[in-house]
mmCIF file of C-alpha atoms in Angstrom:
data_model
loop_
_atom_site.group_PDB
_atom_site.id
_atom_site.type_symbol
_atom_site.label_atom_id
_atom_site.label_comp_id
_atom_site.label_asym_id
_atom_site.label_seq_id
_atom_site.Cartn_x
_atom_site.Cartn_y
_atom_site.Cartn_z
ATOM 1 C CA MET A 6 -64.669 -123.864 2.793
ATOM 2 C CA ARG A 7 -61.255 -122.440 3.732
ATOM 3 C CA ILE A 8 -59.431 -125.778 3.316
ATOM 4 C CA PHE A 9 -59.055 -125.376 -0.454
ATOM 5 C CA PRO A 10 -56.915 -122.180 -0.306
ATOM 6 C CA ILE A 11 -54.708 -123.899 2.274
ATOM 7 C CA LEU A 12 -54.257 -126.975 0.062
ATOM 8 C CA THR A 13 -53.557 -124.780 -2.941
ATOM 9 C CA ALA A 14 -50.820 -122.892 -1.006
ATOM 10 C CA ILE A 15 -49.244 -126.172 0.088
ATOM 11 C CA LEU A 16 -49.259 -127.472 -3.490
ATOM 12 C CA VAL A 17 -47.683 -124.281 -4.867
ATOM 13 C CA ALA A 18 -44.968 -124.348 -2.176
ATOM 14 C CA ALA A 19 -44.173 -127.984 -3.022
ATOM 15 C CA VAL A 20 -43.845 -127.189 -6.769
ATOM 16 C CA ILE A 21 -41.569 -124.208 -6.056
ATOM 17 C CA TYR A 22 -39.442 -126.387 -3.768
ATOM 18 C CA LEU A 23 -39.054 -129.033 -6.485
ATOM 19 C CA PHE A 24 -38.125 -126.502 -9.194
ATOM 20 C CA VAL A 25 -35.672 -124.640 -6.998
ATOM 21 C CA PHE A 26 -33.999 -127.263 -4.815
ATOM 22 C CA GLN A 27 -34.627 -130.496 -6.803
ATOM 23 C CA ARG A 28 -34.168 -129.160 -10.314
ATOM 24 C CA ASP A 29 -31.501 -131.688 -11.266
ATOM 25 C CA VAL A 30 -33.742 -134.592 -10.190
ATOM 26 C CA LEU A 31 -36.643 -133.285 -12.263
ATOM 27 C CA LEU A 32 -34.436 -132.818 -15.345
ATOM 28 C CA SER A 33 -32.960 -136.270 -15.063
ATOM 29 C CA PHE A 34 -36.372 -137.828 -14.379
ATOM 30 C CA GLY A 35 -37.969 -139.139 -17.588
ATOM 31 C CA THR A 36 -34.712 -139.299 -19.552
ATOM 32 C CA ASP A 37 -34.862 -142.761 -21.109
ATOM 33 C CA GLU A 38 -32.038 -144.917 -22.271
ATOM 34 C CA SER A 39 -32.658 -144.215 -25.971
ATOM 35 C CA GLU A 40 -32.170 -140.501 -25.423
ATOM 36 C CA MET A 41 -28.937 -141.163 -23.565
ATOM 37 C CA LEU A 42 -27.720 -143.360 -26.424
ATOM 38 C CA GLN A 43 -28.677 -140.700 -28.939
ATOM 39 C CA MET A 44 -26.703 -138.076 -26.942
ATOM 40 C CA ALA A 45 -23.734 -140.431 -26.767
ATOM 41 C CA SER A 46 -23.816 -140.988 -30.528
ATOM 42 C CA GLN A 47 -23.563 -137.264 -31.265
ATOM 43 C CA PRO A 48 -20.110 -135.952 -32.095
ATOM 44 C CA ALA A 49 -18.116 -134.207 -29.334
ATOM 45 C CA PRO A 50 -18.372 -130.391 -29.291
ATOM 46 C CA ALA A 51 -15.574 -128.397 -30.776
ATOM 47 C CA ALA A 52 -12.854 -127.230 -28.410
ATOM 48 C CA ALA A 53 -13.185 -123.698 -27.055
ATOM 49 C CA PRO A 54 -11.130 -121.147 -28.875
ATOM 50 C CA ASP A 55 -7.899 -120.165 -27.149
ATOM 51 C CA GLN A 56 -7.269 -116.696 -25.738
ATOM 52 C CA ASN A 57 -5.417 -115.517 -28.808
ATOM 53 C CA SER A 58 -8.519 -116.078 -30.939
ATOM 54 C CA ALA A 59 -10.743 -113.996 -28.552
ATOM 55 C CA PRO A 60 -12.207 -110.764 -29.979
ATOM 56 C CA ILE A 61 -9.903 -107.702 -29.597
ATOM 57 C CA VAL A 62 -11.371 -104.874 -27.489
ATOM 58 C CA SER A 63 -11.722 -101.503 -29.183
ATOM 59 C CA VAL A 64 -10.595 -98.478 -27.140
ATOM 60 C CA ALA A 65 -10.269 -94.740 -27.712
ATOM 61 C CA VAL A 66 -6.728 -93.418 -27.332
ATOM 62 C CA LEU A 67 -5.594 -89.825 -26.807
ATOM 63 C CA PRO A 68 -1.965 -89.016 -27.749
ATOM 64 C CA SER A 69 -0.560 -86.648 -25.106
ATOM 65 C CA THR A 70 2.645 -84.647 -24.745
ATOM 66 C CA ALA A 71 3.940 -83.453 -21.371
ATOM 67 C CA GLN A 72 3.914 -79.708 -20.701
ATOM 68 C CA ASN A 73 5.703 -77.607 -18.129
ATOM 69 C CA VAL A 74 3.070 -76.377 -15.663
ATOM 70 C CA ASP A 75 3.250 -74.672 -12.313
ATOM 71 C CA SER A 76 2.626 -76.851 -9.327
ATOM 72 C CA ALA A 77 0.361 -75.410 -6.695
ATOM 73 C CA VAL A 78 -0.025 -75.710 -2.936
ATOM 74 C CA THR A 79 -3.603 -75.207 -1.780
ATOM 75 C CA VAL A 80 -4.472 -74.432 1.833
ATOM 76 C CA ARG A 81 -7.518 -73.159 3.692
ATOM 77 C CA GLY A 82 -6.968 -69.844 5.449
ATOM 78 C CA GLU A 83 -8.543 -66.558 6.408
ATOM 79 C CA THR A 84 -8.107 -62.849 5.849
ATOM 80 C CA ARG A 85 -6.574 -60.710 8.563
ATOM 81 C CA ALA A 86 -5.896 -57.024 8.998
ATOM 82 C CA THR A 87 -2.331 -56.007 8.253
ATOM 83 C CA ARG A 88 -2.267 -54.065 11.496
ATOM 84 C CA GLN A 89 -4.690 -53.786 14.396
ATOM 85 C CA VAL A 90 -4.229 -51.678 17.504
ATOM 86 C CA ASP A 91 -6.277 -50.892 20.581
ATOM 87 C CA LEU A 92 -5.822 -47.217 21.422
ATOM 88 C CA ARG A 93 -5.772 -46.985 25.216
ATOM 89 C CA ALA A 94 -5.469 -44.122 27.671
ATOM 90 C CA GLU A 95 -2.184 -43.486 29.494
ATOM 91 C CA THR A 96 -3.709 -41.151 32.065
ATOM 92 C CA ASN A 97 -7.036 -40.703 33.793
ATOM 93 C CA GLY A 98 -9.685 -38.123 33.158
ATOM 94 C CA ARG A 99 -13.075 -37.327 31.664
ATOM 95 C CA VAL A 100 -13.489 -37.465 27.864
ATOM 96 C CA ILE A 101 -14.354 -34.049 26.426
ATOM 97 C CA SER A 102 -14.293 -34.901 22.685
ATOM 98 C CA GLN A 103 -17.216 -35.931 20.490
ATOM 99 C CA PRO A 104 -17.093 -39.665 19.628
ATOM 100 C CA LEU A 105 -16.261 -41.012 16.172
ATOM 101 C CA ARG A 106 -18.455 -43.879 15.018
ATOM 102 C CA LYS A 107 -17.171 -47.288 13.987
ATOM 103 C CA GLY A 108 -16.555 -47.753 10.292
ATOM 104 C CA ALA A 109 -15.149 -44.257 9.886
ATOM 105 C CA THR A 110 -11.899 -43.824 7.993
ATOM 106 C CA VAL A 111 -9.122 -42.257 10.059
ATOM 107 C CA LEU A 112 -5.679 -40.900 9.219
ATOM 108 C CA ALA A 113 -2.406 -41.307 11.046
ATOM 109 C CA ASP A 114 -2.046 -38.894 14.019
ATOM 110 C CA GLN A 115 -5.741 -37.968 13.846
ATOM 111 C CA PRO A 116 -7.145 -37.235 17.356
ATOM 112 C CA MET A 117 -9.404 -40.015 18.568
ATOM 113 C CA CYS A 118 -10.117 -39.107 22.197
ATOM 114 C CA GLU A 119 -9.391 -35.963 24.216
ATOM 115 C CA ILE A 120 -9.257 -35.974 28.025
ATOM 116 C CA ASP A 121 -10.020 -33.035 30.313
ATOM 117 C CA PRO A 122 -6.652 -31.494 31.331
ATOM 118 C CA GLY A 123 -7.842 -30.576 34.842
ATOM 119 C CA THR A 124 -5.014 -29.032 36.885
ATOM 120 C CA ARG A 125 -2.260 -30.367 34.663
ATOM 121 C CA GLY A 126 -1.679 -26.916 33.192
ATOM 122 C CA VAL A 127 -1.136 -25.485 36.683
ATOM 123 C CA SER A 128 1.325 -28.270 37.468
ATOM 124 C CA LEU A 129 3.264 -27.450 34.330
ATOM 125 C CA ALA A 130 3.396 -23.744 35.198
ATOM 126 C CA GLU A 131 4.616 -24.544 38.705
ATOM 127 C CA ALA A 132 7.343 -26.826 37.329
ATOM 128 C CA GLU A 133 8.437 -24.168 34.873
ATOM 129 C CA ALA A 134 8.586 -21.576 37.686
ATOM 130 C CA ARG A 135 10.789 -23.854 39.783
ATOM 131 C CA LEU A 136 13.047 -24.370 36.797
ATOM 132 C CA ALA A 137 13.396 -20.620 36.316
ATOM 133 C CA GLU A 138 14.111 -20.152 40.026
ATOM 134 C CA SER A 139 16.790 -22.846 39.964
ATOM 135 C CA ARG A 140 18.432 -21.252 36.959
ATOM 136 C CA ALA A 141 18.380 -17.865 38.705
ATOM 137 C CA ARG A 142 20.396 -19.280 41.614
ATOM 138 C CA VAL A 143 23.281 -20.275 39.406
ATOM 139 C CA PRO A 144 25.016 -16.837 39.257
ATOM 140 C CA GLU A 145 24.801 -16.497 43.056
ATOM 141 C CA ALA A 146 26.349 -19.934 43.547
ATOM 142 C CA GLU A 147 29.067 -19.207 41.038
ATOM 143 C CA ALA A 148 29.837 -15.873 42.824
ATOM 144 C CA ARG A 149 30.221 -17.685 46.125
ATOM 145 C CA VAL A 150 32.727 -20.022 44.524
ATOM 146 C CA ILE A 151 34.715 -17.094 43.169
ATOM 147 C CA GLU A 152 34.621 -15.340 46.547
ATOM 148 C CA ALA A 153 35.783 -18.485 48.358
ATOM 149 C CA GLU A 154 38.623 -18.987 45.912
ATOM 150 C CA ALA A 155 39.747 -15.350 46.414
ATOM 151 C CA ARG A 156 39.794 -15.802 50.185
ATOM 152 C CA LEU A 157 41.835 -18.955 49.725
ATOM 153 C CA ASP A 158 44.387 -17.078 47.628
ATOM 154 C CA GLU A 159 44.622 -14.376 50.330
ATOM 155 C CA ALA A 160 45.058 -16.966 53.067
ATOM 156 C CA LEU A 161 47.790 -18.722 51.132
ATOM 157 C CA ILE A 162 49.691 -15.438 50.713
ATOM 158 C CA ASN A 163 49.407 -14.660 54.442
ATOM 159 C CA ASP A 164 50.492 -18.176 55.331
ATOM 160 C CA ARG A 165 53.605 -17.987 53.152
ATOM 161 C CA ALA A 166 54.481 -14.533 54.569
ATOM 162 C CA ALA A 167 54.121 -15.725 58.172
ATOM 163 C CA GLU A 168 56.316 -18.713 57.446
ATOM 164 C CA LYS A 169 59.124 -16.540 56.055
ATOM 165 C CA LEU A 170 58.925 -14.058 58.922
ATOM 166 C CA SER A 171 59.022 -16.902 61.398
ATOM 167 C CA GLN A 172 62.174 -18.254 59.764
ATOM 168 C CA GLY A 173 63.836 -14.742 60.164
ATOM 169 C CA GLY A 174 62.663 -14.458 63.747
ATOM 170 C CA PHE A 175 60.236 -11.628 62.969
ATOM 171 C CA ALA A 176 57.011 -13.550 63.602
ATOM 172 C CA SER A 177 55.877 -15.744 66.397
ATOM 173 C CA GLU A 178 54.771 -19.307 66.045
ATOM 174 C CA ALA A 179 51.263 -18.255 67.070
ATOM 175 C CA ARG A 180 51.019 -16.023 64.018
ATOM 176 C CA VAL A 181 52.190 -18.833 61.750
ATOM 177 C CA ALA A 182 49.598 -21.197 63.230
ATOM 178 C CA SER A 183 46.875 -18.566 62.787
ATOM 179 C CA ALA A 184 47.805 -18.082 59.104
ATOM 180 C CA THR A 185 47.743 -21.824 58.512
ATOM 181 C CA ALA A 186 44.336 -22.105 60.145
ATOM 182 C CA ALA A 187 43.006 -19.293 57.959
ATOM 183 C CA THR A 188 44.237 -21.131 54.872
ATOM 184 C CA GLN A 189 42.416 -24.318 55.855
ATOM 185 C CA THR A 190 39.256 -22.333 56.534
ATOM 186 C CA ALA A 191 39.508 -20.737 53.074
ATOM 187 C CA ARG A 192 39.873 -24.165 51.450
ATOM 188 C CA ALA A 193 36.762 -25.347 53.286
ATOM 189 C CA GLY A 194 34.894 -22.299 52.049
ATOM 190 C CA VAL A 195 35.844 -23.086 48.450
ATOM 191 C CA ALA A 196 34.605 -26.673 48.842
ATOM 192 C CA ALA A 197 31.328 -25.459 50.372
ATOM 193 C CA ALA A 198 30.822 -22.923 47.557
ATOM 194 C CA GLN A 199 31.467 -25.540 44.885
ATOM 195 C CA SER A 200 29.050 -27.919 46.606
ATOM 196 C CA GLY A 201 26.420 -25.165 46.621
ATOM 197 C CA LEU A 202 26.966 -24.653 42.878
ATOM 198 C CA GLN A 203 26.543 -28.374 42.198
ATOM 199 C CA SER A 204 23.395 -28.413 44.314
ATOM 200 C CA THR A 205 22.025 -25.508 42.292
ATOM 201 C CA LEU A 206 22.785 -27.280 39.005
ATOM 202 C CA ALA A 207 21.117 -30.447 40.320
ATOM 203 C CA GLY A 208 18.087 -28.355 41.231
ATOM 204 C CA ILE A 209 17.952 -27.153 37.633
ATOM 205 C CA GLN A 210 17.954 -30.744 36.342
ATOM 206 C CA SER A 211 15.247 -31.726 38.812
ATOM 207 C CA ALA A 212 13.087 -28.786 37.786
ATOM 208 C CA ALA A 213 13.637 -29.559 34.095
ATOM 209 C CA ALA A 214 12.557 -33.180 34.712
ATOM 210 C CA ALA A 215 9.409 -31.944 36.458
ATOM 211 C CA VAL A 216 8.642 -29.720 33.468
ATOM 212 C CA ALA A 217 9.150 -32.625 31.041
ATOM 213 C CA LEU A 218 6.909 -34.862 33.174
ATOM 214 C CA ALA A 219 4.164 -32.252 33.225
ATOM 215 C CA GLN A 220 4.459 -31.741 29.473
ATOM 216 C CA LYS A 221 4.316 -35.500 28.873
ATOM 217 C CA GLU A 222 1.221 -35.776 31.060
ATOM 218 C CA ILE A 223 -0.440 -33.052 29.014
ATOM 219 C CA SER A 224 0.526 -34.766 25.741
ATOM 220 C CA ARG A 225 -1.300 -37.903 26.934
ATOM 221 C CA LEU A 226 -4.549 -36.000 27.080
ATOM 222 C CA ILE A 227 -5.104 -36.467 23.327
ATOM 223 C CA ILE A 228 -5.024 -40.030 21.964
ATOM 224 C CA HIS A 229 -4.010 -40.142 18.279
ATOM 225 C CA ALA A 230 -4.453 -42.815 15.587
ATOM 226 C CA SER A 231 -1.252 -44.759 14.997
ATOM 227 C CA PHE A 232 -1.797 -45.251 11.230
ATOM 228 C CA ASP A 233 -4.315 -44.842 8.432
ATOM 229 C CA GLY A 234 -7.171 -47.257 8.884
ATOM 230 C CA ILE A 235 -10.792 -47.892 9.801
ATOM 231 C CA LEU A 236 -12.431 -47.651 13.193
ATOM 232 C CA GLU A 237 -13.557 -51.071 14.346
ATOM 233 C CA THR A 238 -15.290 -49.616 17.421
ATOM 234 C CA ASP A 239 -16.758 -46.284 18.460
ATOM 235 C CA THR A 240 -14.365 -43.984 20.246
ATOM 236 C CA ALA A 241 -14.970 -43.316 23.937
ATOM 237 C CA GLU A 242 -18.230 -41.500 24.584
ATOM 238 C CA LEU A 243 -18.312 -37.836 25.602
ATOM 239 C CA GLY A 244 -18.239 -37.536 29.384
ATOM 240 C CA SER A 245 -17.034 -41.057 30.061
ATOM 241 C CA LEU A 246 -14.195 -41.543 32.530
ATOM 242 C CA LEU A 247 -11.021 -43.131 31.224
ATOM 243 C CA GLN A 248 -8.484 -44.742 33.518
ATOM 244 C CA PRO A 249 -4.925 -45.701 32.505
ATOM 245 C CA GLY A 250 -5.361 -48.657 30.142
ATOM 246 C CA GLY A 251 -8.968 -47.748 29.302
ATOM 247 C CA LEU A 252 -9.992 -48.386 25.681
ATOM 248 C CA CYS A 253 -10.444 -45.357 23.464
ATOM 249 C CA ALA A 254 -10.936 -47.171 20.108
ATOM 250 C CA THR A 255 -9.742 -50.043 17.907
ATOM 251 C CA VAL A 256 -8.221 -49.234 14.514
ATOM 252 C CA LEU A 257 -7.676 -51.714 11.655
ATOM 253 C CA GLN A 258 -5.485 -51.374 8.590
ATOM 254 C CA LEU A 259 -7.017 -53.330 5.686
ATOM 255 C CA ASP A 260 -4.925 -52.027 2.777
ATOM 256 C CA PRO A 261 -3.054 -54.177 2.068
ATOM 257 C CA ILE A 262 -4.760 -57.142 3.681
ATOM 258 C CA LYS A 263 -3.164 -60.420 4.747
ATOM 259 C CA LEU A 264 -4.178 -63.981 3.958
ATOM 260 C CA VAL A 265 -3.038 -66.389 6.650
ATOM 261 C CA GLY A 266 -2.925 -70.164 6.137
ATOM 262 C CA PHE A 267 -1.055 -73.223 7.381
ATOM 263 C CA VAL A 268 0.953 -75.392 4.981
ATOM 264 C CA PRO A 269 1.672 -79.092 5.733
ATOM 265 C CA GLU A 270 5.302 -79.926 6.407
ATOM 266 C CA MET A 271 5.421 -82.094 3.261
ATOM 267 C CA ALA A 272 4.606 -79.081 1.067
ATOM 268 C CA VAL A 273 6.315 -76.179 2.822
ATOM 269 C CA GLN A 274 9.545 -76.694 0.851
ATOM 270 C CA HIS A 275 7.635 -75.867 -2.344
ATOM 271 C CA VAL A 276 6.530 -72.443 -1.060
ATOM 272 C CA LYS A 277 8.914 -69.532 -1.650
ATOM 273 C CA LEU A 278 8.867 -65.890 -0.581
ATOM 274 C CA GLY A 279 7.489 -63.691 -3.328
ATOM 275 C CA ALA A 280 5.621 -66.565 -5.001
ATOM 276 C CA ALA A 281 2.363 -65.618 -6.685
ATOM 277 C CA ALA A 282 -0.785 -66.680 -4.866
ATOM 278 C CA GLU A 283 -4.482 -66.669 -5.624
ATOM 279 C CA ALA A 284 -7.304 -66.892 -3.120
ATOM 280 C CA ARG A 285 -10.972 -67.665 -3.632
ATOM 281 C CA LEU A 286 -13.326 -66.195 -1.058
ATOM 282 C CA VAL A 287 -16.562 -67.850 0.013
ATOM 283 C CA ASP A 288 -18.549 -65.415 -2.145
ATOM 284 C CA GLY A 289 -16.675 -66.561 -5.253
ATOM 285 C CA ARG A 290 -14.370 -63.565 -5.630
ATOM 286 C CA ARG A 291 -10.743 -64.209 -6.544
ATOM 287 C CA ILE A 292 -7.912 -62.022 -5.275
ATOM 288 C CA LEU A 293 -4.221 -62.065 -6.174
ATOM 289 C CA GLY A 294 -1.156 -61.436 -4.041
ATOM 290 C CA GLU A 295 2.255 -62.794 -3.160
ATOM 291 C CA VAL A 296 3.775 -64.724 -0.274
ATOM 292 C CA SER A 297 5.278 -62.289 2.243
ATOM 293 C CA PHE A 298 6.035 -64.582 5.195
ATOM 294 C CA ILE A 299 6.858 -68.254 5.804
ATOM 295 C CA SER A 300 7.164 -69.470 9.370
ATOM 296 C CA ARG A 301 10.360 -71.334 10.229
ATOM 297 C CA SER A 302 8.819 -73.019 13.256
ATOM 298 C CA ALA A 303 6.119 -75.671 12.930
ATOM 299 C CA ASP A 304 3.033 -75.724 15.104
ATOM 300 C CA LYS A 305 3.634 -78.263 17.861
ATOM 301 C CA VAL A 306 0.165 -79.781 17.525
ATOM 302 C CA THR A 307 -0.635 -79.731 13.794
ATOM 303 C CA ARG A 308 2.955 -79.836 12.467
ATOM 304 C CA THR A 309 2.067 -77.148 9.937
ATOM 305 C CA PHE A 310 3.834 -73.915 8.995
ATOM 306 C CA GLN A 311 2.110 -70.528 8.932
ATOM 307 C CA ILE A 312 2.314 -68.540 5.718
ATOM 308 C CA GLU A 313 1.093 -65.043 4.923
ATOM 309 C CA VAL A 314 0.059 -63.614 1.562
ATOM 310 C CA THR A 315 -0.141 -59.848 1.072
ATOM 311 C CA VAL A 316 -2.999 -58.687 -1.169
ATOM 312 C CA PRO A 317 -3.764 -55.106 -2.307
ATOM 313 C CA ASN A 318 -7.137 -53.923 -1.004
ATOM 314 C CA GLU A 319 -7.453 -50.311 -2.097
ATOM 315 C CA ASP A 320 -11.249 -50.374 -2.248
ATOM 316 C CA LEU A 321 -11.452 -52.123 1.152
ATOM 317 C CA SER A 322 -13.817 -54.687 -0.371
ATOM 318 C CA VAL A 323 -12.145 -57.538 1.537
ATOM 319 C CA SER A 324 -12.778 -57.589 5.274
ATOM 320 C CA ALA A 325 -10.793 -59.275 8.010
ATOM 321 C CA GLY A 326 -11.921 -62.728 9.104
ATOM 322 C CA GLN A 327 -13.200 -64.054 5.762
ATOM 323 C CA THR A 328 -12.508 -67.676 4.848
ATOM 324 C CA ALA A 329 -10.319 -68.152 1.765
ATOM 325 C CA ASP A 330 -8.953 -71.072 -0.260
ATOM 326 C CA ILE A 331 -5.364 -70.051 -0.990
ATOM 327 C CA THR A 332 -3.512 -71.487 -3.986
ATOM 328 C CA ILE A 333 0.238 -70.792 -4.041
ATOM 329 C CA SER A 334 2.211 -71.376 -7.229
ATOM 330 C CA ALA A 335 5.301 -73.522 -6.841
ATOM 331 C CA GLN A 336 8.167 -74.725 -9.001
ATOM 332 C CA GLY A 337 7.005 -75.991 -12.414
ATOM 333 C CA THR A 338 6.865 -79.671 -13.341
ATOM 334 C CA LEU A 339 6.135 -81.753 -16.449
ATOM 335 C CA ALA A 340 2.541 -82.912 -16.583
ATOM 336 C CA HIS A 341 -0.171 -84.067 -18.998
ATOM 337 C CA LEU A 342 -3.597 -82.463 -19.367
ATOM 338 C CA LEU A 343 -6.118 -85.303 -19.690
ATOM 339 C CA PRO A 344 -9.839 -85.880 -19.129
ATOM 340 C CA GLY A 345 -10.651 -86.736 -15.556
ATOM 341 C CA SER A 346 -12.709 -89.710 -16.748
ATOM 342 C CA ALA A 347 -9.526 -91.403 -18.011
ATOM 343 C CA LEU A 348 -8.279 -91.959 -14.454
ATOM 344 C CA THR A 349 -8.732 -95.448 -13.071
ATOM 345 C CA LEU A 350 -7.592 -97.713 -10.238
ATOM 346 C CA ASN A 351 -5.630 -100.946 -10.433
ATOM 347 C CA ASP A 352 -6.361 -104.012 -8.313
ATOM 348 C CA SER A 353 -4.400 -102.584 -5.370
ATOM 349 C CA GLY A 354 -6.292 -99.277 -5.450
ATOM 350 C CA THR A 355 -3.496 -97.173 -6.973
ATOM 351 C CA LEU A 356 -4.603 -94.171 -9.029
ATOM 352 C CA GLY A 357 -3.277 -94.213 -12.569
ATOM 353 C CA LEU A 358 -3.876 -94.392 -16.308
ATOM 354 C CA ARG A 359 -3.794 -97.182 -18.877
ATOM 355 C CA VAL A 360 -1.532 -96.442 -21.827
ATOM 356 C CA LEU A 361 -0.540 -98.250 -25.011
ATOM 357 C CA ASP A 362 2.901 -99.599 -25.753
ATOM 358 C CA ALA A 363 4.305 -99.828 -29.271
ATOM 359 C CA ASP A 364 2.535 -103.138 -30.036
ATOM 360 C CA ASN A 365 -0.879 -101.877 -28.803
ATOM 361 C CA THR A 366 -0.425 -103.690 -25.502
ATOM 362 C CA VAL A 367 -2.097 -102.180 -22.463
ATOM 363 C CA ARG A 368 0.044 -101.079 -19.531
ATOM 364 C CA PHE A 369 -1.032 -99.456 -16.239
ATOM 365 C CA VAL A 370 1.009 -96.399 -15.130
ATOM 366 C CA PRO A 371 0.571 -94.843 -11.644
ATOM 367 C CA VAL A 372 0.217 -91.048 -11.768
ATOM 368 C CA THR A 373 0.071 -88.121 -9.359
ATOM 369 C CA LEU A 374 -2.796 -85.655 -9.567
ATOM 370 C CA ILE A 375 -1.397 -82.120 -9.628
ATOM 371 C CA ARG A 376 -4.351 -79.884 -10.390
ATOM 372 C CA ASP A 377 -8.004 -80.123 -11.376
ATOM 373 C CA THR A 378 -9.237 -77.582 -13.939
ATOM 374 C CA VAL A 379 -12.339 -77.072 -16.060
ATOM 375 C CA LYS A 380 -10.446 -78.424 -19.081
ATOM 376 C CA GLY A 381 -9.293 -81.583 -17.336
ATOM 377 C CA VAL A 382 -6.762 -82.806 -14.808
ATOM 378 C CA TRP A 383 -3.018 -82.261 -14.797
ATOM 379 C CA VAL A 384 -1.175 -85.458 -13.888
ATOM 380 C CA ALA A 385 2.509 -86.314 -13.493
ATOM 381 C CA GLY A 386 4.203 -89.686 -13.780
ATOM 382 C CA LEU A 387 3.760 -90.405 -17.493
ATOM 383 C CA PRO A 388 6.615 -90.312 -20.010
ATOM 384 C CA GLN A 389 7.142 -87.293 -22.258
ATOM 385 C CA GLU A 390 4.976 -88.853 -24.967
ATOM 386 C CA ALA A 391 2.118 -91.192 -24.057
ATOM 387 C CA ASP A 392 -0.892 -92.764 -25.761
ATOM 388 C CA VAL A 393 -3.539 -92.732 -23.039
ATOM 389 C CA ILE A 394 -6.710 -94.825 -23.182
ATOM 390 C CA VAL A 395 -9.576 -92.440 -22.474
ATOM 391 C CA VAL A 396 -12.521 -94.736 -23.357
ATOM 392 C CA GLY A 397 -12.619 -98.443 -22.533
ATOM 393 C CA GLN A 398 -9.844 -98.426 -19.943
ATOM 394 C CA GLU A 399 -12.088 -100.181 -17.445
ATOM 395 C CA PHE A 400 -12.527 -103.229 -19.722
ATOM 396 C CA VAL A 401 -8.846 -104.079 -20.279
ATOM 397 C CA THR A 402 -5.930 -105.173 -18.114
ATOM 398 C CA ASP A 403 -2.148 -105.199 -18.406
ATOM 399 C CA GLY A 404 -0.821 -107.210 -21.337
ATOM 400 C CA VAL A 405 -4.070 -107.210 -23.343
ATOM 401 C CA ILE A 406 -3.788 -106.277 -27.033
ATOM 402 C CA VAL A 407 -6.469 -103.780 -28.088
ATOM 403 C CA ASP A 408 -7.746 -102.142 -31.255
ATOM 404 C CA PRO A 409 -7.059 -98.393 -30.720
ATOM 405 C CA THR A 410 -8.982 -95.529 -32.234
ATOM 406 C CA TYR A 411 -7.005 -92.307 -31.916
ATOM 407 C CA THR A 412 -8.768 -89.087 -30.992
ATOM 408 C CA GLU A 413 -7.835 -85.495 -30.242
ATOM 409 C CA ALA A 414 -8.297 -83.475 -27.103
ATOM 410 C CA ALA A 415 -11.221 -81.048 -27.023
ATOM 411 C CA ARG A 416 -10.177 -77.431 -27.540
#
């Protein structure tokens, strides 16, 4: 009983094959000679109309006039603190101050961490005592110099007297030699006294240096904030031991805040110091600032130039490390504001617009997209005045004559 469905399937497949692959044979089959003669006796069909008689395409045209608009360079960047410093210990000791918690606002020179002075006060007192002792020795050393100089003067007088007496025959040569020896001894005494004075003065300088060192060591016991800012970390805990280089706290300055981005080398010449800039944060907020730094050395890997934008942040609402799309205004250029739907591509894939010439002939003009706004796109590359096809541009090509309907831009 199952043979009939199989035969039916074979029959249906054969009919489909004939209608699909042998259609011409089926159409020609059954055409008799009389029908062919009747077809031959009919008059020849009229010739197809030429291209000039084809229907003219209707398009919507928007007259546009170029305007001077600011160009813009857009880069992806991030916010950074204007200043950030790690306050570290310069001496060792136990912390004796109560900690400040992160997030607290601090002022410049505000104490952050205080270290136990230990015996540093005693060392300072000892250094000051040595300085006083060294200064007290100065008069004694100066007196020795004066005494030695007086003895030298006396020896010189005796030496000259012995020399004159010897010349008159009233003094022996032994006396002259003794006077000369006394003079040399007096000179040596003066030199020794002066050396003692210099040694005393050097002792004063050494003692003063020891006092300054002790005072500096004591000044390192209190670690101060370098500038107004916010604590990024807790200060060192009470009782903790700090070694030289140990971290006391990290302070950030967020007012003003910096926006840091990297501009391609093709666009860096359009960015100028002091140029206005706008940034959009990931939460939708927009902040305004101006360019404060442009790197003069490109990154060796990305071939981009770092730029910085300074933004006021009095309420500290912008934190460091947030992603931002930075738009920097550049030198103005002439551009047309047109609907984005008017843009099209030619056969080679070039972005452009189709405009009308004086005789309503279509012409394709390549353009450069400058900026995309809610009102439309700003494009450059068109003449000062242009009639732009905004509807129907996809159905015409260069050289085609169209029937334009002029419209106005939406306000």
